Structure formats: C-alpha cells, structure tokens
Short mmCIF file of C-alpha atoms in Angstrom, two decimals:
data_model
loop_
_atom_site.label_atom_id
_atom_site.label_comp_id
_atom_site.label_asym_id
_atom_site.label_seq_id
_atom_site.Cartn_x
_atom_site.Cartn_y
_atom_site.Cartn_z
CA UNK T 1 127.93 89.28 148.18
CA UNK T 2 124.52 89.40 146.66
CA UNK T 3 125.16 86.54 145.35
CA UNK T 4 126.18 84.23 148.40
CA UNK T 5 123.29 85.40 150.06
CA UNK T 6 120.81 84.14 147.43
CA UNK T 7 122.52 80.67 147.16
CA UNK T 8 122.59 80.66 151.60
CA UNK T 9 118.54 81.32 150.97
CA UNK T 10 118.04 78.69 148.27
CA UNK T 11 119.77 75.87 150.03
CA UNK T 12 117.60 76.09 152.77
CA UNK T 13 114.64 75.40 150.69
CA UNK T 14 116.39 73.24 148.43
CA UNK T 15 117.33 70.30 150.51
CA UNK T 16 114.30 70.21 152.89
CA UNK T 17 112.10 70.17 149.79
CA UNK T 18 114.06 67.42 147.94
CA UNK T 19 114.27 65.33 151.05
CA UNK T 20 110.33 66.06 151.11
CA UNK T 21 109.27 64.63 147.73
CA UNK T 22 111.89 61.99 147.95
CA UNK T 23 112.07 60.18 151.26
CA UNK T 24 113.74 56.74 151.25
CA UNK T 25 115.60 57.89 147.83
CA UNK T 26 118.84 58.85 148.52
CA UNK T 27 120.06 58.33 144.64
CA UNK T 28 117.32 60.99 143.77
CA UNK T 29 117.92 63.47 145.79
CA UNK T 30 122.05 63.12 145.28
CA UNK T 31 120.94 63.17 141.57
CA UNK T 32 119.14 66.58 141.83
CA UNK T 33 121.45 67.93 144.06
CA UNK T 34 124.83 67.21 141.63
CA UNK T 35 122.45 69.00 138.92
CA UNK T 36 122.24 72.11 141.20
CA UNK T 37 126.33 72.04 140.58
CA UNK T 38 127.55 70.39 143.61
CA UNK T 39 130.18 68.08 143.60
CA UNK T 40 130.41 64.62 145.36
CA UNK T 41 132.41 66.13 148.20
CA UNK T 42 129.69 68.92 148.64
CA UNK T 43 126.25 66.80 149.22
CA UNK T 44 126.48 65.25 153.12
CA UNK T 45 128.35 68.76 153.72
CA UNK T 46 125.04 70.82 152.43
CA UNK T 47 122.73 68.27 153.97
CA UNK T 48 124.69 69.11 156.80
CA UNK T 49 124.24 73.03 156.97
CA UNK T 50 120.89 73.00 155.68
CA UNK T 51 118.69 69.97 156.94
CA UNK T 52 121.31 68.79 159.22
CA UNK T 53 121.36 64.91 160.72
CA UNK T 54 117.77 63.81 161.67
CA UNK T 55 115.41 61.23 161.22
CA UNK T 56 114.12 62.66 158.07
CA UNK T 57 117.18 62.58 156.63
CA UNK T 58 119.32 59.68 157.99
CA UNK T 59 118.84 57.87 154.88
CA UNK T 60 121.20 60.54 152.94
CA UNK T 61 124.19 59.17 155.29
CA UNK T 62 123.81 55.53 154.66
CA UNK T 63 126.62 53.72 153.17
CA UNK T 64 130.71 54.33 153.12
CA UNK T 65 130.47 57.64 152.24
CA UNK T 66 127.52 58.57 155.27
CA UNK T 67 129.75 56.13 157.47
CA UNK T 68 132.97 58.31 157.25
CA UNK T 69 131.07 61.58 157.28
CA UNK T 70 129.14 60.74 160.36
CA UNK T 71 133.14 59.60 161.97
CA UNK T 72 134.70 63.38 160.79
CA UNK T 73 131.69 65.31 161.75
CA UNK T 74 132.08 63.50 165.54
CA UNK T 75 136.17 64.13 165.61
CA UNK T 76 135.74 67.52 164.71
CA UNK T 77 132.68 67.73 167.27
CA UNK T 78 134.72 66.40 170.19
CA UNK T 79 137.58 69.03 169.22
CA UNK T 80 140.57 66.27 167.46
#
C-alpha cells in the first residue's frame, strides 16, 4: 500500500516536471517516461491522471496514437 502511495506522489511531480524542461519535445519526455518503466500503452494514460489535457501539454497527444486517445477518452466521457 505504501508503495502505491509513493508512486501516486511521484507521478505528480514527474510528468509536470518533464513536460517543464521539455516543452515542444514529445520524443523526450516519452523517452524518460518509458525509462521510469511505463509501457507504450501507459504514457497518454499517466499524462492523463497527472497533468491531464491542456495547453501545456497538447503536444504529448499529437499524432495517431494522441488522435485515438483523445476519441476513447471523449466516448468514455459521453458514457458509450
């Protein structure tokens, strides 16, 4: 339980920071990211819960993979 907690704490720092000394570089920030032991799946998710969608951080959902992340995030929004 400890243990969850910690990581919960840590993301929130994490990602803000990264998208802080990286703006504009998606690649380094999904490079830093996989390091910390996520998986492809995982990154827009943990964007997601810690940062969230925002101007800071719109770059992060560019391309196919952003594209069909933004489209499940809005189905499961508007309850389908």
């Amino acid at each position: 339980m400890l243990d969850t907690y910690v990581i919960r704490i840590m993301e929130k720092r994490f990602i803000p920071m990264l998208v802080k000394y990286f703006p504009d570089q998606a690649g380094e920030v999904v490079k830093y990211i996989r390091k910390a032991g996520y998986g492809d799946g995982e990154v827009l998710d943990l964007i997601d819960r810690t940062a969230g969608y925002n101007s800071k951080t719109a770059y992060l959902y560019q391309g196919k993979s952003g594209e069909e992340h933004r489209k499940k995030l809005q189905r499961k929004q508007s309850g389908e």
